[in-house]
XYZ file of C-alpha atoms in Angstrom:
415
model
C 40.856 -21.448 12.974
C 39.771 -18.466 15.070
C 36.407 -16.811 14.626
C 36.190 -13.750 12.426
C 35.013 -10.588 14.191
C 33.203 -7.860 12.307
C 32.062 -4.315 13.049
C 28.406 -3.576 12.350
C 27.763 -0.275 14.123
C 29.560 2.959 14.990
C 28.834 5.963 17.200
C 30.992 8.989 17.929
C 31.027 12.093 20.132
C 34.089 14.069 19.030
C 35.661 17.528 19.028
C 35.067 17.792 15.272
C 31.500 16.548 15.214
C 28.822 14.426 16.849
C 27.701 11.502 14.697
C 29.504 9.670 11.902
C 28.775 12.003 8.982
C 29.708 15.315 10.691
C 32.810 13.630 12.125
C 33.964 12.215 8.805
C 33.167 15.368 6.817
C 35.308 17.441 9.195
C 38.222 15.004 9.190
C 38.393 14.681 5.434
C 38.102 18.466 5.050
C 41.024 18.970 7.442
C 39.004 20.853 10.060
C 40.593 21.259 13.483
C 38.450 20.914 16.622
C 40.987 22.721 18.799
C 39.994 26.059 20.342
C 40.554 28.104 23.517
C 39.234 26.179 26.520
C 35.665 27.031 27.564
C 35.064 24.343 30.230
C 36.847 26.622 32.710
C 38.870 29.854 32.669
C 42.322 28.743 31.433
C 44.027 32.083 32.179
C 47.208 31.392 34.088
C 47.703 27.935 32.561
C 50.666 27.389 30.260
C 48.319 25.643 27.820
C 44.977 27.381 27.300
C 43.646 25.390 24.343
C 42.021 21.973 23.950
C 39.815 19.858 21.704
C 36.471 20.120 23.472
C 33.251 18.497 22.290
C 30.908 21.286 21.191
C 27.120 21.190 21.321
C 26.767 18.012 23.368
C 23.508 17.959 25.318
C 23.287 14.864 27.533
C 19.512 15.236 27.690
C 19.350 14.301 24.007
C 20.348 10.796 25.135
C 19.546 10.555 28.870
C 16.809 11.763 31.176
C 17.761 14.519 33.603
C 17.994 12.257 36.661
C 20.298 9.795 34.875
C 22.469 12.581 33.488
C 22.935 14.190 36.923
C 24.314 10.930 38.276
C 26.913 10.492 35.533
C 30.243 12.202 34.962
C 30.712 13.720 31.509
C 32.884 10.755 30.383
C 30.044 8.354 31.184
C 27.464 10.525 29.437
C 29.656 10.414 26.323
C 29.920 6.605 26.514
C 26.183 6.014 26.843
C 25.379 8.499 24.066
C 27.913 7.027 21.618
C 26.779 3.494 22.469
C 23.174 4.421 21.724
C 24.269 5.749 18.333
C 26.285 2.617 17.586
C 23.504 0.217 18.581
C 21.037 2.107 16.383
C 23.549 2.180 13.528
C 24.014 -1.581 13.823
C 20.273 -2.159 13.676
C 20.493 -4.300 16.802
C 17.080 -5.303 18.117
C 18.041 -5.813 21.738
C 14.661 -7.396 22.456
C 15.562 -10.245 20.099
C 19.058 -10.881 21.540
C 20.166 -13.032 24.434
C 21.500 -10.154 26.555
C 23.563 -12.607 28.593
C 25.644 -12.968 25.403
C 26.162 -9.223 24.849
C 29.216 -7.686 26.566
C 30.741 -4.242 27.014
C 34.510 -3.637 26.886
C 35.531 0.023 27.052
C 38.803 1.875 27.503
C 39.167 4.904 29.765
C 42.453 6.380 30.907
C 41.329 8.612 33.783
C 37.606 8.453 34.590
C 35.525 11.113 36.341
C 38.128 13.802 36.897
C 35.612 16.681 36.931
C 33.542 14.893 39.587
C 36.620 14.315 41.722
C 37.660 17.971 41.472
C 34.160 19.227 42.278
C 33.824 16.990 45.329
C 37.326 17.875 46.523
C 36.169 21.509 46.622
C 33.093 20.428 48.588
C 35.309 18.607 51.094
C 37.614 21.590 51.556
C 34.933 24.285 51.674
C 32.021 22.489 53.404
C 33.446 19.428 55.149
C 33.195 15.653 54.701
C 29.513 15.492 55.584
C 28.611 17.274 52.345
C 30.446 14.895 49.987
C 28.036 13.448 47.412
C 27.083 9.777 47.842
C 27.468 9.586 44.062
C 31.139 10.621 44.142
C 32.551 7.117 43.803
C 30.062 5.682 41.263
C 30.440 8.811 39.141
C 34.232 8.951 39.350
C 35.534 5.401 38.906
C 36.812 4.635 35.404
C 34.782 1.442 34.944
C 31.462 3.249 35.284
C 31.312 4.117 31.583
C 31.060 0.421 30.756
C 28.839 -0.188 33.768
C 26.336 2.493 32.797
C 26.256 1.342 29.165
C 25.312 -2.132 30.403
C 22.638 -0.692 32.712
C 21.215 1.550 29.974
C 20.707 -1.351 27.573
C 20.382 -4.333 29.961
C 23.546 -6.025 28.690
C 24.502 -8.832 31.091
C 27.509 -10.327 29.309
C 31.161 -9.710 30.248
C 31.746 -6.109 31.318
C 35.355 -4.896 31.382
C 37.242 -1.603 31.433
C 40.856 -1.347 30.314
C 42.983 1.413 31.857
C 46.242 1.574 29.916
C 46.564 5.348 29.528
C 46.427 6.407 25.879
C 46.324 2.789 24.673
C 43.158 2.061 26.690
C 40.538 1.785 23.980
C 42.808 0.034 21.499
C 43.418 -2.542 24.217
C 39.660 -2.605 24.859
C 38.828 -3.403 21.233
C 41.595 -6.001 21.118
C 40.365 -7.633 24.304
C 36.810 -7.533 22.967
C 37.687 -9.465 19.824
C 39.544 -12.090 21.859
C 36.516 -12.454 24.113
C 34.324 -12.978 21.043
C 36.798 -15.419 19.527
C 36.776 -17.447 22.750
C 33.000 -17.757 22.470
C 32.223 -15.817 25.654
C 29.816 -13.472 23.867
C 28.094 -13.013 20.505
C 28.154 -9.202 20.519
C 30.406 -6.712 22.336
C 29.984 -2.953 22.586
C 33.555 -1.657 22.553
C 35.593 1.519 22.212
C 36.605 4.298 24.565
C 35.550 7.395 26.437
C 37.304 10.287 28.168
C 36.538 13.772 29.548
C 39.794 15.121 31.002
C 39.555 18.848 30.140
C 39.481 20.128 33.711
C 41.835 22.460 35.605
C 43.643 19.541 37.209
C 43.824 17.507 33.988
C 45.180 20.359 31.893
C 47.433 21.591 34.706
C 48.906 18.147 35.287
C 49.861 17.563 31.678
C 51.097 21.158 31.356
C 53.360 20.682 34.373
C 54.963 17.770 32.565
C 55.554 20.088 29.598
C 53.868 17.472 27.437
C 51.389 19.841 25.787
C 51.689 22.513 23.118
C 51.684 26.116 24.303
C 50.775 27.563 20.902
C 47.836 29.368 22.521
C 47.625 32.114 19.918
C 46.952 29.648 17.094
C 44.853 26.778 18.495
C 43.940 25.201 15.151
C 47.629 25.027 14.239
C 48.867 23.701 17.570
C 48.670 19.943 16.972
C 51.184 19.221 14.220
C 52.254 15.567 14.327
C 55.545 14.732 12.598
C 56.217 18.395 11.725
C 59.646 19.698 12.743
C 58.026 22.535 14.724
C 55.762 20.340 16.871
C 55.872 21.281 20.550
C 53.516 18.887 22.308
C 50.060 17.337 22.202
C 46.630 18.917 22.647
C 44.269 17.294 25.110
C 40.866 16.225 23.761
C 37.653 14.570 24.919
C 34.863 12.401 23.549
C 33.830 8.831 22.930
C 33.863 6.402 20.024
C 32.006 3.090 20.126
C 31.861 0.070 17.830
C 29.397 -2.791 17.779
C 31.497 -5.922 17.279
C 30.013 -9.334 16.510
C 31.104 -12.743 15.465
C 30.728 -13.071 11.710
C 28.254 -15.908 12.213
C 26.028 -13.769 14.440
C 26.142 -10.768 12.110
C 25.285 -12.823 9.017
C 22.474 -14.639 10.789
C 20.706 -11.368 11.517
C 21.506 -9.860 8.110
C 23.632 -7.029 9.472
C 25.480 -4.464 7.362
C 29.217 -5.077 7.900
C 31.773 -2.239 7.922
C 34.772 -4.551 8.023
C 36.732 -6.953 10.146
C 38.962 -6.467 13.189
C 41.536 -8.936 11.958
C 44.446 -8.703 14.392
C 45.590 -7.425 17.755
C 48.990 -6.942 19.341
C 49.990 -5.504 22.695
C 53.306 -5.140 24.509
C 55.022 -3.023 27.164
C 58.269 -1.049 26.863
C 59.123 -1.682 30.542
C 61.382 1.341 30.222
C 60.081 4.608 31.773
C 56.933 6.058 33.348
C 56.326 8.496 30.485
C 59.067 8.266 27.824
C 58.886 5.617 25.092
C 61.638 3.089 24.437
C 64.348 5.056 22.553
C 64.539 2.383 19.851
C 60.780 1.987 19.505
C 61.209 -1.711 20.195
C 58.006 -2.198 22.152
C 55.932 -0.357 19.564
C 57.465 -2.419 16.759
C 56.801 -5.648 18.647
C 53.152 -4.639 19.086
C 52.792 -4.025 15.348
C 54.479 -7.326 14.533
C 52.223 -9.212 16.924
C 49.088 -7.674 15.399
C 50.171 -8.571 11.855
C 50.915 -12.153 12.903
C 47.575 -12.406 14.685
C 45.833 -11.268 11.507
C 47.941 -13.499 9.255
C 48.808 -10.446 7.168
C 52.199 -9.585 5.659
C 53.520 -6.027 6.143
C 53.370 -5.330 2.409
C 49.592 -5.857 2.487
C 49.006 -2.818 4.735
C 47.491 0.105 2.809
C 47.216 2.714 5.581
C 48.518 3.361 9.089
C 46.608 5.593 11.483
C 49.500 6.667 13.672
C 49.465 7.355 17.382
C 51.123 10.602 16.189
C 50.691 12.802 19.246
C 52.703 15.841 18.080
C 55.276 15.407 20.849
C 58.936 15.443 19.809
C 59.740 11.977 21.161
C 56.615 10.013 20.251
C 56.527 10.921 16.580
C 60.214 10.195 16.080
C 60.059 6.813 17.793
C 56.836 5.748 16.092
C 58.563 6.511 12.786
C 61.512 4.321 13.825
C 59.155 1.511 14.838
C 57.254 1.645 11.535
C 60.552 1.447 9.641
C 61.567 -1.541 11.760
C 58.468 -3.454 10.681
C 58.003 -2.275 7.103
C 61.630 -1.830 6.074
C 62.282 -0.140 2.756
C 58.570 -0.061 1.918
C 57.762 2.097 4.984
C 57.986 5.278 2.930
C 55.362 4.039 0.479
C 52.619 3.518 3.082
C 50.342 6.495 3.867
C 50.608 7.326 7.571
C 48.330 9.980 9.046
C 47.602 11.322 12.492
C 44.012 12.425 12.968
C 45.014 13.824 16.370
C 46.070 16.874 14.366
C 42.315 17.602 14.200
C 40.682 15.770 17.133
C 43.425 16.461 19.653
C 44.561 13.601 21.836
C 41.492 12.034 23.415
C 43.686 9.935 25.756
C 41.782 6.760 26.683
C 39.264 7.348 23.886
C 41.910 7.905 21.190
C 42.174 4.305 20.008
C 38.407 4.020 19.710
C 38.026 7.046 17.508
C 41.006 5.991 15.391
C 39.415 2.560 14.889
C 36.405 4.345 13.424
C 38.738 6.316 11.160
C 40.248 3.083 9.843
C 36.857 1.529 9.088
C 35.670 4.714 7.379
C 38.868 4.915 5.320
C 38.246 1.318 4.202
C 34.584 1.962 3.377
C 34.850 5.444 1.845
C 38.197 5.073 0.041
C 39.573 8.265 1.599
C 42.563 8.687 3.916
C 42.217 11.714 6.211
C 45.230 14.014 6.394
C 47.754 15.079 8.979
C 47.045 18.792 9.095
C 49.535 21.502 10.089
C 52.359 19.618 8.425
C 54.612 22.306 6.928
C 58.255 21.718 7.915
C 59.756 18.253 7.380
C 61.700 16.730 10.247
C 64.729 14.619 9.199
C 63.776 12.162 11.952
C 60.246 11.806 10.584
C 60.541 10.997 6.909
C 57.491 8.906 6.002
C 54.442 9.802 3.884
C 52.246 11.561 6.468
C 49.422 12.509 4.029
C 50.161 16.194 4.617
C 47.297 18.661 4.949
C 44.872 17.217 2.407
C 42.815 14.036 2.393
C 43.720 11.485 -0.241
C 41.561 9.106 -2.249
C 42.973 5.592 -1.966
C 41.848 2.011 -1.979
C 42.285 0.735 1.573
C 41.801 -2.969 2.201
C 44.049 -3.277 5.247
C 44.576 -0.563 7.880
C 46.717 -0.519 11.006
C 46.115 1.650 14.071
C 48.718 2.284 16.768
C 48.220 3.484 20.343
C 50.909 4.029 22.961
C 50.473 5.079 26.582
C 52.372 6.301 29.625
C 53.794 3.326 31.468
C 55.069 1.897 28.184
C 51.746 0.431 27.018
C 51.675 -0.376 23.296
C 48.652 -1.651 21.370
C 48.001 -2.200 17.672
C 44.910 -3.256 15.762
C 44.596 -4.483 12.174
C 41.374 -3.748 10.288
C 40.390 -5.227 6.946
C 37.650 -4.905 4.391
C 35.107 -7.671 4.637
C 34.901 -10.530 2.197
C 32.407 -13.255 2.972
C 34.044 -16.678 3.067
C 31.439 -18.817 4.863
């Protein structure tokens, strides 16, 4: 029998709020975090809107020297980890830090650092490139800096599977804990891709919404008038522990990460499998890993990007797994409010699932006004819904055909 893995702490830096209560209040009120881009002048870009984190001051969490040597995505990761560790009540001085790991997801890494130093190279020459370029830019440095900040010497891993990155990270973290390679793992995701090159690259693919005159209405998953996703940024971190470890220290438990599935479409560099087969297989694998029947699932937090293809094929995949009961399961996409935080998306949606379980509220899919015949499930349109949630599923899919699914459950002590 595999070990049970529980979540005991949460931290979040998001476009709709910093900290659990502001984040959850905004989501359940249907507040969008999408505005005109302020990180740079977006004039001339096809898409001029994004879900930026507002009011983040790295010096609230890091000293000035540390902050200068970190890209924004790493600052987010360290700040959210600090919140999560405090929320979990972890006394790091009392832990064997060789048994505490860090497993984070990040799809891109330090894009702003790379762009800045590219300008230095072009304008001033190679001798002026910062010696901190590489350690600030590489995607694994979020996890590396979290370990350095808290002295965590256990396994330290970064998953880079595009928009499935942090769902894969959490799944890999629970397997690491189940194998007995750590007692505690800090896990989740981080991303800061709202730069000229990041926005321009996705815009060139025509993957993003161009509804620039109505930013808050631009992300509209499953709606017939959806025209693409909205890029977002932030970090969401969980403290995961073996049940035995959490009970021994008397920790408050949010719930259990009960199952994990992951597959690949092996089909196309950006487009999903047209039958949703890989996504369905990921969901099936996660349910089997958790030992849970489809009819036990009370809520699905969808990948739900607001792109024409993704939402249609995720709907097909859900129907494949849940059959005739698919229409009875609430399915919402919180990306309608947070935007698509790429490698951090799965982390923040894991927090949503735990909060839905603990608070008895399912956040809505906002901007849902016109039904699409190809998307005919219950998408919790526009208003949050009170509901008892014992089992929640979260899906994440990424370019390259990466699929990942997690199953979360309420916690019932069985020891």
